[in-house]
Amino acid sequence: MDRREPRPLAAGPPELLSQPGRGGFLLRLPALLAVAVIAWSLWALYQVDGRRALVGAAAALAGWGLAWAWQHQRQQRFVDALVQRLAGRVSGPEERNGRGSLAADLRGDARRIASAVDAGDRRWREVLGQAQARSDLLETILGSMVDGVVAQDARGRVLLFNEAAEALFGCRRGEVIGRPLLEAIREYDVADALETAMREGAGVTRTIGLARLGERELQVRTAPLRSRSGELHGAVAVLRDVTEMRRLEQVRTEFVANVSHELRTPLTALKGFIETLLDGAVDDRATARRFLEIMRRETDRLVSLISDLLDLSRLESPRLEVRLETLNLSDLVDQSLELFRHRAGTRGVELASELPSPFWVEADESLLRQVLVNLIDNAVKYTPEGGRIWISGSREEGWAEFSVSDTGPGIPRKALDRIFERFYRVDKARSRAMGGTGLGLSIVRHAVERQGGRVWVESQLGEGSTFRVRLHAGPTSEVTRP
Ligand SMILES: Nc1ncnc2c1ncn2[C@@H]1O[C@H](COP(=O)(O)OP(=O)(O)O)[C@@H](O)[C@H]1O
Ligand SMILES: [Mg+2]
């Protein structure tokens, strides 16, 4: 007996509790004997009374017919009930609900059949569960992928379309599954990469443009889908949006080119002067002195360029530690202005702080000094003789704002957004002549943003400029509000 076979339940459906067996030879023997006895009795009776024997034979035949009909009906009912149960068992979980094992209701051969069905049913449910779990896992992985995944069958109809693909092509999965890929997404290059993978039976990698989605650049990798026996089922494509990566690559390349150029200019000058001096100019004291002055200026320029580059890379580094504390901006402004007092004085430019003291801000002292020095340096550099530079502040809802204003030349409208970019200058020659590196404002922007603030400029050509910086006001701001 099968060990896993469940014990019969005490009560089961009445039509199934008893059922006819086929019976063995031993069970058939009495029936054969009975037939033989009846036949012999009828034959004996026929010898004595032929009419009675005929009636007896007819009665025996009728009895046997009734017995056969009864047996046949029982068998039919049993088969019907078994079929009904089996049908219920294979038709799905909801039909089975609340019922125990099929074998529990049956006996004999039917019970063996039912046990086999029960075992098959258990295995079926196990396999179904595993398949469901695998499909759920795949669905989760595909759904959480940043890359778009699209698969098509051998006839080019969409089989699979994940969420990232929905975002890339701007259509819902439900709309595209089962439709011809090209018709569904209308991207010829993607469809062609999939067709090529199927035709050539090998993976294809291409970079394509998606003009429809704002000039996005996609990297498409396709591969044919094959069964274990090697039969071609379709192809799958993995699509990666490389727009941002390409942009960053370009920024990096431009930056390296800019840095190289900025370094080469003073170095070339230095080399030229050194060679001229060596060629004999060193003997002419006046010329030699003039050259050395120029060389010092060029060296200074190299030093400030390197120092700005280092500042910038420090500010861009995720490892930079920003320590915010409550600082009196007024003190820092006074100290920074002091650094420029002499230079401004020689050109008759007035420097003034209009900040109340104390003016509390939540900031990192070293970053804040960098911001002030760069902004005041620019103002002093670009403001012509007799001009004025002033620093003022205001407060608003948790923010402390200060501004550095000047009466300088102002900034053209189209350059307002760009002056915070690395190496961008409105007038390159002028900036160079003033010893500028073109990195000051991008240092300012990074330093402000690292402190959780924002910087912008307001300016009109010919009417001076105002650089505004907004920082967190700090916890004490309410108490010390001026
Ligand atoms: N106060 C200002 N007035 C006019 N133009 C300015 C002012 N500050 C900055 N700019 C413009 O912004 C450009 C970028 O400034 P910055 O990054 O500090 O570089 P640099 O000062 O080395 O030229 C300057 O070259 C100049 O054209
Ligand atoms: Mg500058």
XYZ file of C-alpha atoms and ligand atoms in Angstrom:
510
model
C 0.000 0.000 0.000
C 1.163 3.503 -0.768
C 2.458 5.010 2.479
C 1.357 8.523 1.701
C -2.157 7.341 1.047
C -4.454 9.103 3.501
C -6.722 7.121 5.783
C -10.362 6.857 4.670
C -12.647 9.374 6.336
C -15.334 7.966 8.620
C -18.091 9.575 6.611
C -17.956 10.283 2.917
C -20.449 10.976 0.154
C -22.920 8.070 0.248
C -22.655 7.280 -3.451
C -18.964 6.599 -3.082
C -18.835 4.679 0.204
C -19.604 1.336 -1.418
C -18.604 0.390 -4.893
C -18.537 -2.769 -6.899
C -15.271 -4.618 -7.313
C -14.357 -6.637 -10.331
C -14.244 -9.736 -8.087
C -11.634 -12.506 -8.412
C -11.920 -16.116 -9.572
C -13.009 -17.130 -6.054
C -15.868 -14.661 -6.139
C -16.941 -15.918 -9.535
C -16.829 -19.599 -8.592
C -20.083 -19.568 -6.518
C -21.830 -17.747 -9.362
C -20.632 -20.410 -11.834
C -21.668 -23.149 -9.404
C -25.106 -21.532 -8.977
C -25.535 -21.352 -12.770
C -24.472 -25.025 -13.047
C -26.910 -26.093 -10.241
C -29.795 -24.132 -11.812
C -29.006 -25.595 -15.236
C -28.797 -29.148 -13.807
C -32.093 -28.640 -11.813
C -33.835 -27.313 -14.941
C -32.560 -30.256 -17.008
C -33.788 -32.721 -14.283
C -37.144 -30.922 -14.117
C -37.397 -31.058 -17.903
C -37.157 -34.822 -17.747
C -40.129 -34.836 -15.331
C -42.240 -31.878 -16.493
C -41.226 -29.969 -19.624
C -43.606 -26.994 -19.128
C -42.523 -26.247 -15.561
C -38.926 -26.476 -16.592
C -39.493 -23.824 -19.268
C -41.208 -21.484 -16.718
C -38.273 -22.079 -14.280
C -35.768 -21.266 -17.027
C -37.626 -18.066 -17.879
C -37.696 -17.064 -14.171
C -33.951 -17.775 -13.753
C -33.163 -15.715 -16.891
C -35.295 -12.795 -15.643
C -33.586 -12.946 -12.193
C -30.168 -12.937 -13.807
C -31.159 -9.979 -16.029
C -32.347 -7.956 -13.014
C -29.152 -8.753 -11.083
C -27.060 -7.657 -14.093
C -28.999 -4.389 -14.488
C -28.615 -3.612 -10.762
C -24.882 -4.304 -10.864
C -24.489 -2.229 -14.055
C -26.334 0.727 -12.535
C -24.137 0.636 -9.409
C -21.035 0.603 -11.579
C -22.322 3.535 -13.637
C -23.065 5.585 -10.532
C -19.617 4.875 -9.178
C -17.914 5.887 -12.431
C -19.999 9.076 -12.612
C -19.081 10.044 -9.063
C -15.391 9.290 -9.649
C -15.317 11.290 -12.864
C -17.085 14.175 -11.162
C -14.509 14.213 -8.378
C -11.547 13.929 -10.725
C -12.897 16.736 -12.859
C -13.230 18.898 -9.743
C -9.677 18.038 -8.744
C -7.993 19.114 -11.989
C -10.166 22.097 -12.772
C -8.458 24.516 -10.376
C -7.895 25.523 -6.786
C -11.217 27.312 -6.285
C -13.134 24.127 -7.188
C -11.088 22.133 -4.708
C -11.563 24.521 -1.843
C -12.699 22.861 1.325
C -12.210 19.313 0.087
C -9.675 16.898 1.479
C -7.798 14.333 -0.509
C -9.757 12.485 -3.166
C -8.534 9.094 -1.955
C -10.054 9.676 1.494
C -13.566 9.211 0.076
C -12.943 5.979 -1.776
C -12.051 2.328 -1.349
C -10.367 -0.427 -3.331
C -9.167 0.174 -6.879
C -10.868 3.541 -7.022
C -8.867 4.543 -3.994
C -5.621 3.550 -5.727
C -6.555 5.600 -8.793
C -7.524 8.489 -6.560
C -4.243 8.245 -4.614
C -2.314 8.494 -7.865
C -4.405 11.499 -8.848
C -3.785 13.040 -5.408
C -0.017 12.555 -5.786
C -0.116 14.021 -9.305
C -2.164 16.907 -8.001
C 0.344 17.636 -5.227
C 3.245 17.564 -7.718
C 1.301 19.752 -10.127
C 0.664 22.314 -7.405
C 4.347 22.212 -6.398
C 5.522 22.782 -9.975
C 2.923 25.506 -10.483
C 4.096 27.210 -7.269
C 7.724 27.065 -8.382
C 6.870 28.435 -11.814
C 4.859 31.260 -10.214
C 7.720 32.088 -7.822
C 10.192 32.151 -10.712
C 7.916 34.350 -12.775
C 7.414 36.741 -9.797
C 11.176 36.939 -9.265
C 11.795 37.693 -12.929
C 9.053 40.308 -12.904
C 10.577 42.014 -9.842
C 14.070 42.020 -11.336
C 12.874 43.388 -14.669
C 10.684 45.952 -12.937
C 13.509 47.290 -10.788
C 16.012 47.525 -13.654
C 17.199 50.966 -14.718
C 17.708 49.636 -18.241
C 14.800 49.070 -20.572
C 14.187 45.438 -21.574
C 12.169 44.534 -24.656
C 11.741 41.034 -26.088
C 10.004 39.920 -29.241
C 8.994 36.529 -30.580
C 10.166 35.012 -33.872
C 7.385 36.861 -35.733
C 8.441 40.209 -34.282
C 5.614 40.535 -31.751
C 6.338 42.041 -28.331
C 6.735 39.386 -25.628
C 8.130 41.432 -22.786
C 8.292 45.136 -21.983
C 9.548 46.301 -18.580
C 8.841 49.531 -16.686
C 12.054 51.256 -17.777
C 11.084 50.535 -21.407
C 7.670 52.090 -20.708
C 9.430 55.280 -19.573
C 11.822 55.289 -22.549
C 9.220 54.799 -25.251
C 6.348 56.524 -23.464
C 3.868 53.657 -23.841
C 2.230 51.190 -21.455
C 3.073 47.503 -21.449
C -0.570 46.555 -21.909
C -0.664 48.529 -25.165
C 2.354 46.857 -26.766
C 2.403 43.196 -25.652
C 1.437 40.969 -28.568
C 1.679 43.745 -31.166
C 4.370 43.970 -33.868
C 7.286 45.787 -32.192
C 7.851 48.398 -34.883
C 4.165 49.287 -34.945
C 4.065 49.497 -31.126
C 7.142 51.628 -30.396
C 7.806 53.201 -33.806
C 11.586 53.128 -33.352
C 13.098 51.659 -36.474
C 16.638 51.367 -35.048
C 15.520 49.292 -32.060
C 13.416 46.983 -34.236
C 16.301 46.648 -36.682
C 18.790 45.729 -33.926
C 16.413 42.945 -32.786
C 15.849 41.697 -36.337
C 19.614 41.661 -36.956
C 20.205 39.611 -33.796
C 17.622 37.066 -35.008
C 18.923 37.019 -38.576
C 22.575 36.692 -37.653
C 21.987 34.585 -34.562
C 24.405 36.724 -32.554
C 24.329 39.713 -30.194
C 24.414 43.266 -31.588
C 25.457 46.474 -29.771
C 24.565 49.868 -31.195
C 24.195 53.460 -30.072
C 21.080 55.111 -31.405
C 19.327 58.445 -31.013
C 15.746 58.788 -29.833
C 14.744 62.129 -31.295
C 11.159 61.634 -30.134
C 12.276 61.797 -26.487
C 14.225 65.037 -26.593
C 17.385 63.895 -28.368
C 18.162 61.031 -26.006
C 21.021 58.720 -26.782
C 20.462 55.004 -26.189
C 22.850 52.104 -26.145
C 21.053 49.004 -27.450
C 22.325 45.477 -26.864
C 20.371 42.672 -28.458
C 20.686 38.887 -28.331
C 18.759 36.060 -29.991
C 16.466 33.954 -27.771
C 16.938 30.226 -28.243
C 15.406 27.127 -26.696
C 17.657 24.411 -25.212
C 17.515 22.560 -28.465
C 18.805 25.657 -30.258
C 15.545 26.647 -31.903
C 15.143 30.429 -32.445
C 12.279 31.890 -30.385
C 12.869 35.619 -30.832
C 15.260 38.258 -29.525
C 15.757 40.438 -26.469
C 17.062 44.011 -26.294
C 18.530 45.820 -23.282
C 18.370 49.597 -23.689
C 20.497 51.978 -21.652
C 20.017 55.744 -21.655
C 23.583 57.039 -22.085
C 22.653 60.708 -22.634
C 23.847 61.863 -19.207
C 27.004 59.719 -19.397
C 27.882 61.214 -22.780
C 27.253 64.724 -21.482
C 29.538 64.145 -18.501
C 32.187 62.673 -20.790
C 32.012 65.778 -22.933
C 32.205 68.087 -19.901
C 35.262 66.189 -18.683
C 36.962 66.340 -22.093
C 36.259 70.066 -22.378
C 37.550 70.624 -18.856
C 40.824 68.814 -19.558
C 41.230 70.784 -22.795
C 40.533 74.063 -20.957
C 42.951 73.292 -18.135
C 45.676 72.312 -20.616
C 45.117 75.502 -22.551
C 45.154 77.672 -19.405
C 48.375 76.025 -18.272
C 50.064 76.238 -21.634
C 49.575 79.981 -22.094
C 51.675 81.116 -19.080
C 54.146 78.272 -19.551
C 54.759 79.260 -23.177
C 55.294 82.871 -22.095
C 57.681 81.785 -19.351
C 59.654 79.614 -21.750
C 59.923 82.472 -24.265
C 61.223 84.948 -21.717
C 63.704 82.470 -20.254
C 65.096 81.758 -23.725
C 65.362 85.469 -24.553
C 67.178 86.074 -21.278
C 69.569 83.209 -21.960
C 70.170 84.504 -25.462
C 71.738 87.640 -23.957
C 68.925 89.812 -22.628
C 70.092 88.914 -19.140
C 73.029 91.312 -19.606
C 70.717 94.269 -20.115
C 69.619 94.950 -16.551
C 66.536 97.013 -17.433
C 65.203 94.488 -19.966
C 66.015 91.588 -17.669
C 64.086 93.223 -14.854
C 61.079 93.884 -17.088
C 61.101 90.268 -18.261
C 61.406 88.961 -14.743
C 58.418 91.081 -13.700
C 56.359 89.507 -16.497
C 57.611 86.077 -15.512
C 56.539 86.686 -11.933
C 53.068 87.661 -13.120
C 52.811 84.534 -15.255
C 54.018 82.385 -12.353
C 51.428 84.007 -10.081
C 48.815 83.179 -12.640
C 49.929 79.542 -12.699
C 49.836 79.395 -8.924
C 46.324 80.826 -8.714
C 45.128 78.507 -11.478
C 46.473 75.451 -9.666
C 45.073 76.687 -6.373
C 41.615 77.288 -7.902
C 41.671 73.843 -9.531
C 42.508 72.258 -6.199
C 39.726 74.211 -4.461
C 37.260 73.140 -7.105
C 38.176 69.483 -6.958
C 37.989 69.596 -3.142
C 34.512 71.159 -3.353
C 33.327 68.576 -5.866
C 34.624 65.684 -3.801
C 31.956 63.748 -1.900
C 34.524 63.290 0.875
C 34.608 67.007 1.675
C 33.482 67.546 5.247
C 31.093 70.476 5.576
C 30.739 71.655 9.191
C 27.790 73.974 9.533
C 27.807 76.270 12.561
C 26.145 79.511 13.535
C 28.454 82.314 12.420
C 28.318 86.077 12.552
C 28.523 86.950 8.864
C 29.180 90.579 9.717
C 32.597 89.731 11.232
C 33.576 87.540 8.285
C 32.608 90.272 5.807
C 34.668 92.898 7.677
C 37.702 90.600 7.665
C 37.307 89.780 3.960
C 36.884 93.436 2.964
C 40.083 94.209 4.850
C 42.014 91.948 2.446
C 40.956 94.138 -0.492
C 41.010 97.543 1.189
C 44.456 98.448 -0.117
C 43.863 97.281 -3.679
C 40.516 99.085 -3.871
C 42.004 102.189 -2.291
C 44.675 102.528 -4.984
C 41.885 102.690 -7.582
C 39.588 104.912 -5.618
C 36.935 102.202 -5.182
C 34.886 102.430 -2.020
C 34.224 99.243 0.033
C 31.393 99.146 2.541
C 29.468 96.659 4.657
C 25.826 97.521 5.315
C 25.230 94.356 7.348
C 23.876 94.709 10.870
C 25.981 93.027 13.544
C 25.470 90.306 14.514
C 24.035 88.788 11.332
C 23.769 85.064 12.054
C 24.040 82.447 9.359
C 24.328 78.669 9.429
C 27.502 78.014 7.442
C 30.908 76.387 7.165
C 33.444 79.069 8.017
C 36.102 78.129 5.495
C 33.583 77.717 2.638
C 31.882 80.996 3.515
C 35.227 82.856 3.462
C 35.924 81.362 0.019
C 32.562 82.672 -1.219
C 33.141 86.185 0.147
C 36.721 86.462 -1.121
C 35.794 85.357 -4.639
C 32.783 87.668 -4.902
C 34.610 90.707 -3.492
C 37.645 89.936 -5.668
C 35.477 90.007 -8.794
C 33.730 93.207 -7.736
C 37.072 94.942 -7.076
C 38.559 93.571 -10.299
C 35.743 94.610 -12.609
C 34.645 97.893 -10.987
C 36.319 100.886 -12.630
C 37.967 103.743 -10.766
C 35.737 105.769 -8.486
C 33.197 102.970 -8.176
C 31.513 101.564 -5.113
C 31.129 98.060 -3.668
C 28.729 97.292 -0.812
C 27.492 94.241 1.041
C 24.010 94.106 2.503
C 21.741 91.457 3.994
C 18.150 90.541 4.747
C 16.228 87.721 6.430
C 13.177 85.802 5.480
C 11.489 82.618 6.769
C 14.514 80.650 7.956
C 16.827 82.072 5.311
C 19.595 84.644 5.571
C 20.401 86.411 2.327
C 23.359 88.636 1.627
C 24.461 90.366 -1.542
C 27.657 91.801 -2.996
C 26.845 94.761 -5.261
C 29.064 96.948 -7.407
C 28.864 99.839 -9.826
C 30.895 97.927 -12.420
C 30.219 97.231 -16.094
C 27.432 94.748 -15.466
C 26.941 91.406 -17.223
C 25.139 90.862 -20.545
C 21.810 89.042 -20.205
C 22.865 86.013 -22.232
C 25.884 85.453 -19.980
C 23.937 85.579 -16.686
C 23.335 81.809 -16.599
C 26.773 80.888 -17.818
C 29.173 82.870 -15.642
C 28.983 80.151 -12.945
C 30.370 77.574 -15.425
C 34.009 76.590 -15.192
C 36.278 78.782 -17.339
C 33.412 80.863 -18.683
C 34.284 84.558 -18.906
C 32.403 87.377 -20.569
C 35.629 88.922 -21.811
C 38.442 86.383 -21.834
C 41.278 88.800 -22.566
C 40.136 91.222 -19.898
C 39.771 88.479 -17.286
C 43.254 87.158 -18.139
C 44.759 90.624 -17.987
C 43.298 90.949 -14.480
C 44.862 87.629 -13.454
C 41.512 85.794 -13.487
C 41.265 82.051 -13.941
C 37.598 81.822 -14.884
C 37.036 79.443 -11.965
C 36.091 81.881 -9.195
C 32.310 81.815 -9.663
C 32.117 78.074 -10.094
C 33.988 77.772 -6.794
C 31.401 80.157 -5.300
C 28.493 78.118 -6.611
C 29.874 74.814 -5.336
C 30.758 76.288 -1.938
C 27.272 77.773 -1.500
C 25.495 74.619 -2.628
C 27.591 72.434 -0.327
C 26.203 74.527 2.550
C 22.640 73.949 1.379
C 22.282 77.434 -0.111
C 21.808 79.064 -3.483
C 23.620 81.799 -5.428
C 22.467 83.887 -8.388
C 23.236 87.174 -10.067
C 21.148 90.197 -11.010
C 22.735 92.571 -13.460
C 22.183 94.813 -16.413
C 24.878 95.819 -18.826
C 26.356 99.148 -17.785
C 24.472 99.238 -14.500
C 26.567 97.211 -12.101
C 25.971 93.717 -10.724
C 24.496 92.191 -7.579
C 25.463 88.649 -6.556
C 22.975 87.216 -4.051
C 23.672 84.307 -1.697
C 20.954 82.605 0.321
C 21.967 80.469 3.325
C 20.128 78.853 6.217
C 19.553 81.444 8.919
C 20.554 79.149 11.787
C 18.722 78.232 15.007
C 19.501 81.517 16.798
C 18.180 83.680 14.009
C 14.852 84.369 15.710
C 16.443 85.573 18.963
C 18.916 87.886 17.298
C 16.707 89.183 14.536
C 17.883 92.790 13.990
N 31.256 91.814 -10.457
C 31.318 91.512 -11.760
N 31.068 92.439 -12.695
C 31.108 92.138 -14.005
N 31.405 90.916 -14.487
C 31.677 89.940 -13.611
C 31.633 90.191 -12.214
N 31.933 89.030 -11.579
C 32.147 88.114 -12.540
N 31.994 88.655 -13.772
C 32.105 87.956 -15.056
O 32.027 86.555 -14.799
C 33.199 85.900 -15.314
C 33.521 84.722 -14.454
O 33.959 85.099 -13.181
P 34.973 84.174 -12.408
O 34.482 82.816 -12.469
O 35.193 84.753 -11.063
O 36.273 84.227 -13.287
P 37.426 85.332 -13.348
O 37.121 86.342 -12.320
O 38.656 84.582 -13.060
O 37.380 85.840 -14.740
C 34.240 86.963 -15.328
O 35.225 86.671 -16.271
C 33.441 88.193 -15.707
O 33.274 88.208 -17.093
Mg 36.894 85.667 -10.240
